[in-house]
Coordinates of C-alpha atoms and ligand atoms in Angstrom, one line a residue:
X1 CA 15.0 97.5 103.7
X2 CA 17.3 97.7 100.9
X3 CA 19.4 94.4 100.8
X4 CA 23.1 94.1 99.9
X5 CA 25.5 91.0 99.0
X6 CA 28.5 91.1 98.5
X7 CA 30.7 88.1 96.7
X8 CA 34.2 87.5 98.1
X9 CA 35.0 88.5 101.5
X10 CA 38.5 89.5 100.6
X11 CA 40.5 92.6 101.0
X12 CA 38.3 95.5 99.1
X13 CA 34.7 93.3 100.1
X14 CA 35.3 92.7 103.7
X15 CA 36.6 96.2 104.9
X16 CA 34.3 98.1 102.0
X17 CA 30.6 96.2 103.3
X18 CA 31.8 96.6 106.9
X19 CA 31.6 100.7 106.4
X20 CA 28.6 100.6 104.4
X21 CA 26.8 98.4 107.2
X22 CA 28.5 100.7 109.5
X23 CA 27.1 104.0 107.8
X24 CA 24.1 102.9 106.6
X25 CA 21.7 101.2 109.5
X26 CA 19.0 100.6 107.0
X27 CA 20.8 98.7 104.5
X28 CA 21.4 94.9 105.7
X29 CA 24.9 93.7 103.9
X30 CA 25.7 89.9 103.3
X31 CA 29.3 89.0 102.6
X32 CA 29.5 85.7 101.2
X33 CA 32.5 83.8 99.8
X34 CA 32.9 79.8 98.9
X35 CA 36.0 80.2 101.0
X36 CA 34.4 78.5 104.2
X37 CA 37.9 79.1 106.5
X38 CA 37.8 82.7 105.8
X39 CA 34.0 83.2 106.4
X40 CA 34.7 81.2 109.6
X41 CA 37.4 84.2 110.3
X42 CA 35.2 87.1 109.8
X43 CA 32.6 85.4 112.2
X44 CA 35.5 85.0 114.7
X45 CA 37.8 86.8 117.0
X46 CA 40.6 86.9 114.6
X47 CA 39.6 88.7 111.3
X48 CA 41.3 87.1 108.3
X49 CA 42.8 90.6 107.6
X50 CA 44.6 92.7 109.8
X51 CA 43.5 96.3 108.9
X52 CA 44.4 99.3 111.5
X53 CA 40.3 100.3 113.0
X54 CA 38.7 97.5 111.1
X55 CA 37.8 95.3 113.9
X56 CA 35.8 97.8 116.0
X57 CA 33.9 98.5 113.0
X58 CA 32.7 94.7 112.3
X59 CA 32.2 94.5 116.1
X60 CA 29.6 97.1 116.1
X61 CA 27.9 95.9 113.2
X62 CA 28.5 91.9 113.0
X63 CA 25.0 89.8 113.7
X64 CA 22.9 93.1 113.4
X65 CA 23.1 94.4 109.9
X66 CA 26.2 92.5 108.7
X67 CA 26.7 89.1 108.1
X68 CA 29.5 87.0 106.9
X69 CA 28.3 83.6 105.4
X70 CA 28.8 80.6 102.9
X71 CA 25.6 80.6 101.6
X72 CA 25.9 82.5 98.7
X73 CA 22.9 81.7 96.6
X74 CA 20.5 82.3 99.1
X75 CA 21.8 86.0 99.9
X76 CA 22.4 86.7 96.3
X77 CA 18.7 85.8 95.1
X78 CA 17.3 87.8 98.1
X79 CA 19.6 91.1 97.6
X80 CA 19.2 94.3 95.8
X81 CA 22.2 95.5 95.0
X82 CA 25.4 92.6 94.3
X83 CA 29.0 93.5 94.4
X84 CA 31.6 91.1 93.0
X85 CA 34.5 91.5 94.7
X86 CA 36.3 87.9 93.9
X87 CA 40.1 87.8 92.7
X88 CA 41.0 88.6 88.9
X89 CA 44.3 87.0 88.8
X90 CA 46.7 87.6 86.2
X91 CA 46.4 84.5 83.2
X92 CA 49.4 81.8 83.7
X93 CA 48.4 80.1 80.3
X94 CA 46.8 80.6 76.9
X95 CA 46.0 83.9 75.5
X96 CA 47.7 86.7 77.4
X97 CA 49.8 84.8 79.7
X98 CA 51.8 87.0 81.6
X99 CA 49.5 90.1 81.1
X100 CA 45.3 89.2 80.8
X101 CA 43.2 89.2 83.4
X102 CA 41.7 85.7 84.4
X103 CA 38.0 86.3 84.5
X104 CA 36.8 82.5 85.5
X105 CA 35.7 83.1 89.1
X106 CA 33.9 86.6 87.9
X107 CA 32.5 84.7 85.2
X108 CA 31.5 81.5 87.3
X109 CA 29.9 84.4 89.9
X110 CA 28.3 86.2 87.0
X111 CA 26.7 82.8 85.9
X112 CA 25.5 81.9 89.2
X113 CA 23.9 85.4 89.8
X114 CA 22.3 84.5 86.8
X115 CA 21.2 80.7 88.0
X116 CA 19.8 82.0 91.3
X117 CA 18.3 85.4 91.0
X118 CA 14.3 85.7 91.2
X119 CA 14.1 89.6 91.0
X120 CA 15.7 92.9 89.5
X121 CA 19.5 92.8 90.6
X122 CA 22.1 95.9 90.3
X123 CA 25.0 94.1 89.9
X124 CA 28.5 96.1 91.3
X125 CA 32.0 95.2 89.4
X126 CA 34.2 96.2 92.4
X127 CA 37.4 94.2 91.8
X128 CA 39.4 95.8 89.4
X129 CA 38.8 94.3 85.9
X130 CA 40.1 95.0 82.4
X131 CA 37.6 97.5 80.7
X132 CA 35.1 96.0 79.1
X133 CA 34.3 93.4 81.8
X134 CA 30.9 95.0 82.0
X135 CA 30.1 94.3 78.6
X136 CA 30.7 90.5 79.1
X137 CA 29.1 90.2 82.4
X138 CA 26.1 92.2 80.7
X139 CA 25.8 89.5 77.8
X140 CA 26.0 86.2 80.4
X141 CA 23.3 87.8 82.7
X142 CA 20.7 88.6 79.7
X143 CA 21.9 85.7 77.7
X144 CA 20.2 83.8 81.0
X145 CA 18.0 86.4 82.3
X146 CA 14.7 84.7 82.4
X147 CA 13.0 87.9 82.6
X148 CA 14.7 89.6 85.1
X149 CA 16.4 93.0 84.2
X150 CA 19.9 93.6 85.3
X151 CA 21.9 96.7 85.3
X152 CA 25.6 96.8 85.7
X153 CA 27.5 99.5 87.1
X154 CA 31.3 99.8 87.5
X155 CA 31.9 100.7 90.9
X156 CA 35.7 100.4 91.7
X157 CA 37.7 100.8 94.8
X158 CA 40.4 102.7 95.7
X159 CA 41.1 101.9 99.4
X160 CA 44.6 101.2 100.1
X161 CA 45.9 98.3 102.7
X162 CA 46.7 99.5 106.3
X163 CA 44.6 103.0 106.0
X164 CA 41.5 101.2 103.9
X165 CA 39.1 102.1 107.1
X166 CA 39.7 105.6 107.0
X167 CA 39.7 105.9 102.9
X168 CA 36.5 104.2 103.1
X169 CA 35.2 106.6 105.6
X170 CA 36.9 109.5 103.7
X171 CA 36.9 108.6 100.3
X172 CA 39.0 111.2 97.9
X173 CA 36.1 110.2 95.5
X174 CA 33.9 107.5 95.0
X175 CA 33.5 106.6 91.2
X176 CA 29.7 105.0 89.8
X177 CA 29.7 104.3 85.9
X178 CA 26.8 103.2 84.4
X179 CA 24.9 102.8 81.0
X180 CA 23.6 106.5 79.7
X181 CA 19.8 104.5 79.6
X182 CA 17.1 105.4 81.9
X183 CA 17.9 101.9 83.4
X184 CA 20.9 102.3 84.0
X185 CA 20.8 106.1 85.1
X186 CA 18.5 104.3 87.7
X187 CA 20.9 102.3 89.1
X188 CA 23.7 105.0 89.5
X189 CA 21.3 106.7 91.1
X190 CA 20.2 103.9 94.0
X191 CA 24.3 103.2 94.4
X192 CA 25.2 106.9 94.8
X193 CA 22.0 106.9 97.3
X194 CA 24.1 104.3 99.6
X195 CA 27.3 106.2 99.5
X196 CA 25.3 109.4 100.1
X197 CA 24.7 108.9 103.9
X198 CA 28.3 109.7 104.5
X199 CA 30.0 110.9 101.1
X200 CA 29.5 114.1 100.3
X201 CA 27.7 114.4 96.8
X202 CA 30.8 116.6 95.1
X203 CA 32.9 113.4 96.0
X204 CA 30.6 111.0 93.9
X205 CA 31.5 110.8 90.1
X206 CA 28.7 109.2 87.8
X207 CA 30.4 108.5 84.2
X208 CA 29.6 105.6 81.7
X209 CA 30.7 102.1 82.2
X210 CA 34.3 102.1 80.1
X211 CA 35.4 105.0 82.2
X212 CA 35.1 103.8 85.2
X213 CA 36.4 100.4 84.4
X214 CA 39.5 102.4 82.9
X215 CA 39.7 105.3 85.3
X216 CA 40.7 102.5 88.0
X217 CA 43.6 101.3 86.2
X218 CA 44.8 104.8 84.9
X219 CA 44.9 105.4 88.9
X220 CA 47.0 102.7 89.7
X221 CA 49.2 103.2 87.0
X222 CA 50.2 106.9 87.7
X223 CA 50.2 106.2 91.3
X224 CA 52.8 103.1 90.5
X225 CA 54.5 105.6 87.7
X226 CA 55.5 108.2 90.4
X227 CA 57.3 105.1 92.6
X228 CA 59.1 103.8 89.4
X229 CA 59.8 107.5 88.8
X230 CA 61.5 108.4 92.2
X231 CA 63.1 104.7 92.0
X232 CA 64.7 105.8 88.8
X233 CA 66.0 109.2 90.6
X234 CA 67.6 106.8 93.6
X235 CA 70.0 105.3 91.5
X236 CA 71.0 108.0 89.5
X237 CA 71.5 109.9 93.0
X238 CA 73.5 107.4 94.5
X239 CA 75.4 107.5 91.0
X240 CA 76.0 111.4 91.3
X241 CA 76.1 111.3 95.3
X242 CA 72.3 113.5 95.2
X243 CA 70.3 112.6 98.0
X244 CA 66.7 111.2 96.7
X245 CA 64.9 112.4 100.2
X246 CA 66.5 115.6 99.4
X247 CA 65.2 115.8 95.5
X248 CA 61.5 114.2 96.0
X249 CA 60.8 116.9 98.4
X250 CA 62.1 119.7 96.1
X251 CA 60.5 118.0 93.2
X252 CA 57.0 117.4 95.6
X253 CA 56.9 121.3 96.6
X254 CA 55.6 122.2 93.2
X255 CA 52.2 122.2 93.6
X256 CA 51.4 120.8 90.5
X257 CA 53.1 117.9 91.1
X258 CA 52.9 117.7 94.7
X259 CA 54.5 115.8 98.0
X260 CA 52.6 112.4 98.1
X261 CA 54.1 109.2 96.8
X262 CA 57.3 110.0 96.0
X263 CA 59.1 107.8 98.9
X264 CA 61.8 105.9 97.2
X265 CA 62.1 102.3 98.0
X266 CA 63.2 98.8 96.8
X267 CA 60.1 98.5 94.8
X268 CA 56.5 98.4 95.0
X269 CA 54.3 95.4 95.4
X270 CA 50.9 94.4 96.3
X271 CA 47.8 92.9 94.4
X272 CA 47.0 95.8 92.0
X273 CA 49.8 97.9 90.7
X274 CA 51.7 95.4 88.7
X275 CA 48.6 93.2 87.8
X276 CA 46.4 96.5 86.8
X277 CA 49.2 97.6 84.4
X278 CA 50.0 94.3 82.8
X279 CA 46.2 94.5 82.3
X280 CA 46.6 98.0 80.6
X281 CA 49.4 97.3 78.8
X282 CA 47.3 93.9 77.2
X283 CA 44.5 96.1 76.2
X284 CA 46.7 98.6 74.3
X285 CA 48.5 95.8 72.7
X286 CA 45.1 94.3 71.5
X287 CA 44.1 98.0 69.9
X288 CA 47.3 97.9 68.4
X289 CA 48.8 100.3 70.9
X290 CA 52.6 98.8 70.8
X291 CA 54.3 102.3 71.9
X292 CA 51.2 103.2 74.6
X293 CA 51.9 99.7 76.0
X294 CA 55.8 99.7 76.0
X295 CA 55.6 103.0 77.5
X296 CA 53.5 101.6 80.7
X297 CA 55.2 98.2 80.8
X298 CA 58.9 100.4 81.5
X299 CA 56.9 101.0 85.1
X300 CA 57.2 97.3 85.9
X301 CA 60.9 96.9 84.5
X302 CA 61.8 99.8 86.5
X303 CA 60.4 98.0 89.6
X304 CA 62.3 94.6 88.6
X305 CA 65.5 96.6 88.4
X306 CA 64.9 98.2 91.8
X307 CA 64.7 94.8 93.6
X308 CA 67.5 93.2 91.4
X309 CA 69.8 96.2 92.1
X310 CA 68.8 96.2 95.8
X311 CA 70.2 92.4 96.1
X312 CA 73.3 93.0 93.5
X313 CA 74.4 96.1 96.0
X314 CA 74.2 93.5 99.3
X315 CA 76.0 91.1 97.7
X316 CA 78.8 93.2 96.2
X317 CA 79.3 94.9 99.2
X318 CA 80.1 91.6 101.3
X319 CA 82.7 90.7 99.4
X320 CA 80.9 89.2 96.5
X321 CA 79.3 86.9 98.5
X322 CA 76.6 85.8 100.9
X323 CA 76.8 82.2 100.3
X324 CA 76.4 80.8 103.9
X325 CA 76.2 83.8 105.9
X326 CA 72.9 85.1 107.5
X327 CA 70.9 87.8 106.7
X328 CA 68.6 89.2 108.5
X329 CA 64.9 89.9 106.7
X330 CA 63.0 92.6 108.6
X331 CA 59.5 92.9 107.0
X332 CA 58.0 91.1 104.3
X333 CA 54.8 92.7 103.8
X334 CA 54.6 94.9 101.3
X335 CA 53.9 97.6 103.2
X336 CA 53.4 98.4 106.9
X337 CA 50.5 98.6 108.5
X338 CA 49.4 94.7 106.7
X339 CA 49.7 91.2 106.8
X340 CA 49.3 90.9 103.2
X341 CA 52.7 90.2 101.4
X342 CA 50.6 90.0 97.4
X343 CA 53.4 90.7 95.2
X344 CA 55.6 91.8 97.9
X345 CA 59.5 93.0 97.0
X346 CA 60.6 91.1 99.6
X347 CA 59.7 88.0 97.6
X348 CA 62.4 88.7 94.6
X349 CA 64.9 90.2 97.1
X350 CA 64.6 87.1 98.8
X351 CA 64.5 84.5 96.0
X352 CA 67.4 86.8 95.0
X353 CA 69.3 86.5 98.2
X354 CA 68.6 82.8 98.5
X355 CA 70.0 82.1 94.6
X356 CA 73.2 83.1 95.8
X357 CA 73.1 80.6 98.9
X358 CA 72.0 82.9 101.7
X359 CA 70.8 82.0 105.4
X360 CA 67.5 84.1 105.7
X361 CA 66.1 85.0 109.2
X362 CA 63.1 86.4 108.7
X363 CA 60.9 88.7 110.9
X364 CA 57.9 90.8 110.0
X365 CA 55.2 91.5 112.8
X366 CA 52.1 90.4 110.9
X367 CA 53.1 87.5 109.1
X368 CA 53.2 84.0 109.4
X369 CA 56.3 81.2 108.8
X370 CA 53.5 79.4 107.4
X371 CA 52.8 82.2 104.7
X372 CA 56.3 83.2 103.9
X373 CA 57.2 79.7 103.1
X374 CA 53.7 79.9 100.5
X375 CA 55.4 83.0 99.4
X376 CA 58.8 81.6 98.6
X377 CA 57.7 78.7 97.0
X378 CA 55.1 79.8 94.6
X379 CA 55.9 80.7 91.0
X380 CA 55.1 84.3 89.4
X381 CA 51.4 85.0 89.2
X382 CA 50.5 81.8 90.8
X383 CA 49.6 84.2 94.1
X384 CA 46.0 84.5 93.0
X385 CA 45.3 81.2 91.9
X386 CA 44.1 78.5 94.8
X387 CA 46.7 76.2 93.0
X388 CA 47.9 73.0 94.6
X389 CA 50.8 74.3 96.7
X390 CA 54.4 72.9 96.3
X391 CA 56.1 73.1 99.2
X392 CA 59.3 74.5 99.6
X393 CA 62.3 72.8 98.5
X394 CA 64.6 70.7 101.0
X395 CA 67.3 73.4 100.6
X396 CA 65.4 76.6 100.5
X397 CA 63.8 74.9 104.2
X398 CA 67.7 74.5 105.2
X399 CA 68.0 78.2 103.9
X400 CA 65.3 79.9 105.5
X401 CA 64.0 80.4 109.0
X402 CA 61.2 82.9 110.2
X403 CA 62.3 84.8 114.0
X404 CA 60.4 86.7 116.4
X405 CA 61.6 90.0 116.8
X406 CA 64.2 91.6 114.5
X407 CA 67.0 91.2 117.6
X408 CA 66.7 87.1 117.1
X409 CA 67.0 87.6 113.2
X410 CA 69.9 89.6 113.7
X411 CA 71.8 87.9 116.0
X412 CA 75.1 86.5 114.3
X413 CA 73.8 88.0 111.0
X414 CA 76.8 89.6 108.6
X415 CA 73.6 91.7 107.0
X416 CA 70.1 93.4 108.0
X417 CA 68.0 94.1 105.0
X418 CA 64.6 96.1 106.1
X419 CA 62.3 95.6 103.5
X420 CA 59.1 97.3 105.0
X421 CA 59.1 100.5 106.7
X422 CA 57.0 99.2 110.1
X423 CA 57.5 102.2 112.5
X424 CA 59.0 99.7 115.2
X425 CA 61.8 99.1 112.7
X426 CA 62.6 102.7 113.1
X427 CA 62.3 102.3 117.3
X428 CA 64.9 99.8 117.5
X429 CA 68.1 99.9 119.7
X430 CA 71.0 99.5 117.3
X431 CA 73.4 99.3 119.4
X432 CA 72.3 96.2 120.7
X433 CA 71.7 94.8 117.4
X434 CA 75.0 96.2 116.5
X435 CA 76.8 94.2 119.5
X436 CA 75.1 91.0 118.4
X437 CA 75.9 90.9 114.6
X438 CA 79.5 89.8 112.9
X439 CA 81.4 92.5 111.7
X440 CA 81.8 94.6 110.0
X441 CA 77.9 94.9 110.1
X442 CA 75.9 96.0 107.2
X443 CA 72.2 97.7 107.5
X444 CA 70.9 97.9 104.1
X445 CA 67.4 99.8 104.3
X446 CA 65.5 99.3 101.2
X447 CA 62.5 101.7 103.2
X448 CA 64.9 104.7 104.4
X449 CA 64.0 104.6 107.7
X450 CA 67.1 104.5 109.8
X451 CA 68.9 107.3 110.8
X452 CA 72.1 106.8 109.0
X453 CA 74.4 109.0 110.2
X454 CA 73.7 107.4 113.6
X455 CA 74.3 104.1 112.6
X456 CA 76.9 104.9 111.1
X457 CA 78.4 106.2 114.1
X458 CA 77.4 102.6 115.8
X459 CA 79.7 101.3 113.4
X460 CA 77.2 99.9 110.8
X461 CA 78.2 100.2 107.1
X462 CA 75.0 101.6 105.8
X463 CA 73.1 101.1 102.6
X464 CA 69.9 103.2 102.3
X465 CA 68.3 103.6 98.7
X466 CA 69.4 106.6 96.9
X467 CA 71.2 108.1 99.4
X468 CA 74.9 109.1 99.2
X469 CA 77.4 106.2 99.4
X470 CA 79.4 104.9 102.6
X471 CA 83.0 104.8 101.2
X472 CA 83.1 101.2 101.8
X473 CA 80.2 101.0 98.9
X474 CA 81.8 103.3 96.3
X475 CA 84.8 101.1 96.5
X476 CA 82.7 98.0 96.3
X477 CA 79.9 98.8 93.0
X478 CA 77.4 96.8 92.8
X479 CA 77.1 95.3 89.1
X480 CA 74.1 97.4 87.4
Ligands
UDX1 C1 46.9 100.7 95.8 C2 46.3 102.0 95.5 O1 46.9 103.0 96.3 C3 44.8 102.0 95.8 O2 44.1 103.2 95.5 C4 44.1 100.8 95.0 O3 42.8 100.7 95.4 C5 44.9 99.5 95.3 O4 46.3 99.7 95.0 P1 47.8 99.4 97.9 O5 48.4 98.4 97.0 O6 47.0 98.9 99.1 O7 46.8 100.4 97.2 O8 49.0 100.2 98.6 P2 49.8 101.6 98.2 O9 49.8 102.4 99.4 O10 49.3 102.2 97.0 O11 51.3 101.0 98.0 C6 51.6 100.2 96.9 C7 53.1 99.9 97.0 O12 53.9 101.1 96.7 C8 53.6 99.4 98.3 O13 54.5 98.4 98.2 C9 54.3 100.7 98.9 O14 55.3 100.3 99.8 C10 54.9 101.3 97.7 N1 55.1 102.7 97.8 C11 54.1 103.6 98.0 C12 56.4 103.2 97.6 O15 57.4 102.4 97.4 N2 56.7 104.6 97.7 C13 55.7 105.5 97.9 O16 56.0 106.7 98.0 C14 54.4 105.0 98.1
ADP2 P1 40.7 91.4 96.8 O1 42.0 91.8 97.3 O2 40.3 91.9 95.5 O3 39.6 91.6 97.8 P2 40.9 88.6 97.6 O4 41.7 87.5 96.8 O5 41.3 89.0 98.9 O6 40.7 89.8 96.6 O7 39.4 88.1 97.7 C1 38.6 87.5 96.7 C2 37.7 86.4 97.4 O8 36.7 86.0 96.5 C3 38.3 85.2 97.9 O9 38.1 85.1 99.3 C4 37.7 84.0 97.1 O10 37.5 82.9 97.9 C5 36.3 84.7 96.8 N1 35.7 84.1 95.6 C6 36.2 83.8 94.4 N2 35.3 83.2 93.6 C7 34.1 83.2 94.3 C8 32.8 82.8 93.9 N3 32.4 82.3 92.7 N4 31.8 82.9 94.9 C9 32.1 83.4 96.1 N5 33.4 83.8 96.5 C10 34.4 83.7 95.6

């Protein structure tokens, strides 16, 4: 029986060893992590993600040939095949502040592979890494290989939160690199031998080590490209009074460009996009790349002028001011369909909000007070670190309060912001909400969900991103 570990039980290795334990009966998968509350989690009731499908899949496979535990040297020595899938955070210090990748858990796992391993290993990079990670994880594990032969293989994953069970069970591609040795060719060939029993062999793409590594963040990169892109379009349409639903669908007919990705909205977030093109941008700038890397780094400042613009545009339109009045925060994941809130906008919009003296309510259906306060204490980049928390301050705990459903956070509010598109956002009764707010009532909809001509007829004035202006905006511009 071919034996599988995977380190860290986090977003890509939880969900991704589930489906292969799932799909492959034979193979017995270990997910291990040093994290003993979330191991605790998967081995419970309550995963420590929510993922749409996830849970029936660990039911029918948890205790049988899937296991979650804390002892990771003793399933790394006896496994075959080891994914690292631990957290790359982006450097807060030192060389490349700001931009590197901060390979000290890979290389404290890369070390301990090396400590505890008796046999042949294949060892998997599957969280994203800057290229070249291979190499160095290559040189610690034969620099302390007591014999044993290891082959790396770049492996990465393209899942997305809130559909990642049904991109793992219908992966657009899976992607193997390797070394062009017979070794190596050996190993692509036993990984593409797991994803076999339920991917399609056209949908598995064997290339060398670098282009995999690099393949994974040229993907994020267009993908967060064509958001910056449409975001760039919203404010020039609410300039020219062009509707930006109207263009990206014109625009996404064209088959060469096509319909996906191309929602505008008041940024994107999560754990890869802006971390995998800072990481781009600091390998160009070490070739020497200075116009490749100011090119990609425009993708992030487009994004930071998104969420800045989003909070300029409610503040000018209440009068200049929210100091003191209450705004209502509906979502703060950054997307539906998750709990996970990594680089969320709603973190800057909120920050945002709160510098100019705001009452937040906050309500999002998946996550906790106890996380949003985290999330609005915590410094940029410090997300992926397990730093010492601060807590909030004493005014940001006066300023901030976390509701249950969106009609409690918008009771007596003089402002709604949605700032993820959960479909019960779009179910609401606005009327009701209406009748509860001050007036006038503001909805701005930083996901273009509502239905603003029918709001408007409630009586809302309504903000939605890169759509054409309510008079009471045009006469009211927000600063750019
Ligand atoms: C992304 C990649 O899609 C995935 O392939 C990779 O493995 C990890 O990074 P993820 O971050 O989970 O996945 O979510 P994704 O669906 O890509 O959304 C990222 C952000 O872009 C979200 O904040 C989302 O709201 C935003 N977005 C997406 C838009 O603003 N408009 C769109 O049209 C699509
Ligand atoms: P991702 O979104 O890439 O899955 P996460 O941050 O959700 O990233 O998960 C990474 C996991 O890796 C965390 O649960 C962390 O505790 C775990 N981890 C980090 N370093 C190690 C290590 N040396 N051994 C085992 N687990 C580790």
């Amino acid at each position: 029986m071919v034996k599988i570990c995977c380190i860290g039980a986090g977003y890509v290795g939880g969900p991704t060893m589930a489906v292969i334990a799932l799909k492959c009966p034979s193979i017995e998968v270990a997910v291990v992590d040093i994290s003993v509350s979330r191991i605790n989690a998967w081995n419970s009731d309550e995963l420590p993600i929510y993922e749409p499908g996830l849970d029936e899949v660990v039911k029918q496979c948890r205790g049988k040939n899937l296991f979650f535990s804390t002892n990771v040297e003793k399933h790394v020595s006896e496994a075959d095949i080891i994914f690292v899938s631990v957290n790359t955070p982006t450097k807060t210090r030192g060389l490349g502040a700001g931009k590197a990748a901060d390979l000290t858990y890979w290389e404290s796992a890369a070390r301990m592979i090396a400590d505890v391993s008796k046999s042949d290993k294949i060892v998997v990079e599957k969280s994203t890494v800057p290229v070249k990670t291979a190499e160095a994880i290559e040189k610690i594990l034969s620099h302390n290989s007591k014999g044993i032969k290891y082959q790396i293989l770049s492996n990465p994953e393209f899942l997305a939160e809130g559909t990642a069970i049904e991109d793992l069970f219908k992966p657009d591609r899976v992607l193997i690199g390797g070394r062009d040795t017979p070794g190596g060719q050996k190993a692509i060939h036993a990984l593409r031998d797991v994803y076999a029993h339920w991917v399609p062999q056209d949908r598995i793409i064997c290339t060398n080590l670098w282009s995999a590594e690099l393949s994974k963040l040229a993907a994020n990169a267009f993908l967060a490209q064509r958001i910056s892109s449409v975001n760039a379009m919203s404010a020039l349409c609410e300039a020219t009074g062009a509707n930006v639903t109207q263009v990206s669908h014109a625009v996404g007919r064209d088959t060469r460009i096509g319909p996906k990705f191309l929602n505008a909205s008041v940024g994107f977030g999560g754990s890869c996009f802006q971390k995998d093109i800072l990481n781009l941008v600091y390998i160009c700038e070490c070739n020497g790349l200075t116009e490749v890397a100011n090119y990609w780094k425009q993708v992030i400042k487009v994004n930071d002028y998104q969420k800045s613009r989003f909070v300029n545009r409610v503040v000018s339109s209440m009068f200049n001011t929210v100091s003191g009045k209450k705004i209502a925060i509906l979502g703060f994941a950054f997307k539906k369909d998750t709990g996970d809130t990594r680089e969320t906008p709603a973190i800057d919009v909120c920050k945002g909000l709160l510098g100019d003296k705001a009452n937040l309510s906050i309500y999002d259906p998946q996550v906790t007070m106890d996380q949003i306060q985290k999330d609005l204490s915590m410094n940029k980049f410090d997300w992926d670190h397990p730093i010492h928390l601060q807590p909030m301050s004493p005014t940001t705990v006066k300023q901030v309060s976390v509701a249950w459903d969106a009609y409690e956070a918008a009771k007596d509010a003089h402002g709604l912001c949605i700032l993820t598109e959960w479909d019960e956002f779009r179910a609401l009764d606005y009327q009701k909400i209406f009748n509860s707010m001050q007036k006038p009532a503001f909805v701005f909809d930083g996901r273009n969900i509502v239905d603003v001509k029918k709001l408007r007829e409630i009586g809302f004035i309504v903000y939605s991103i890169g759509k054409p202006l309510d008079s009471w905006l045009k006469d009211m511009p927000a600063m750019a």
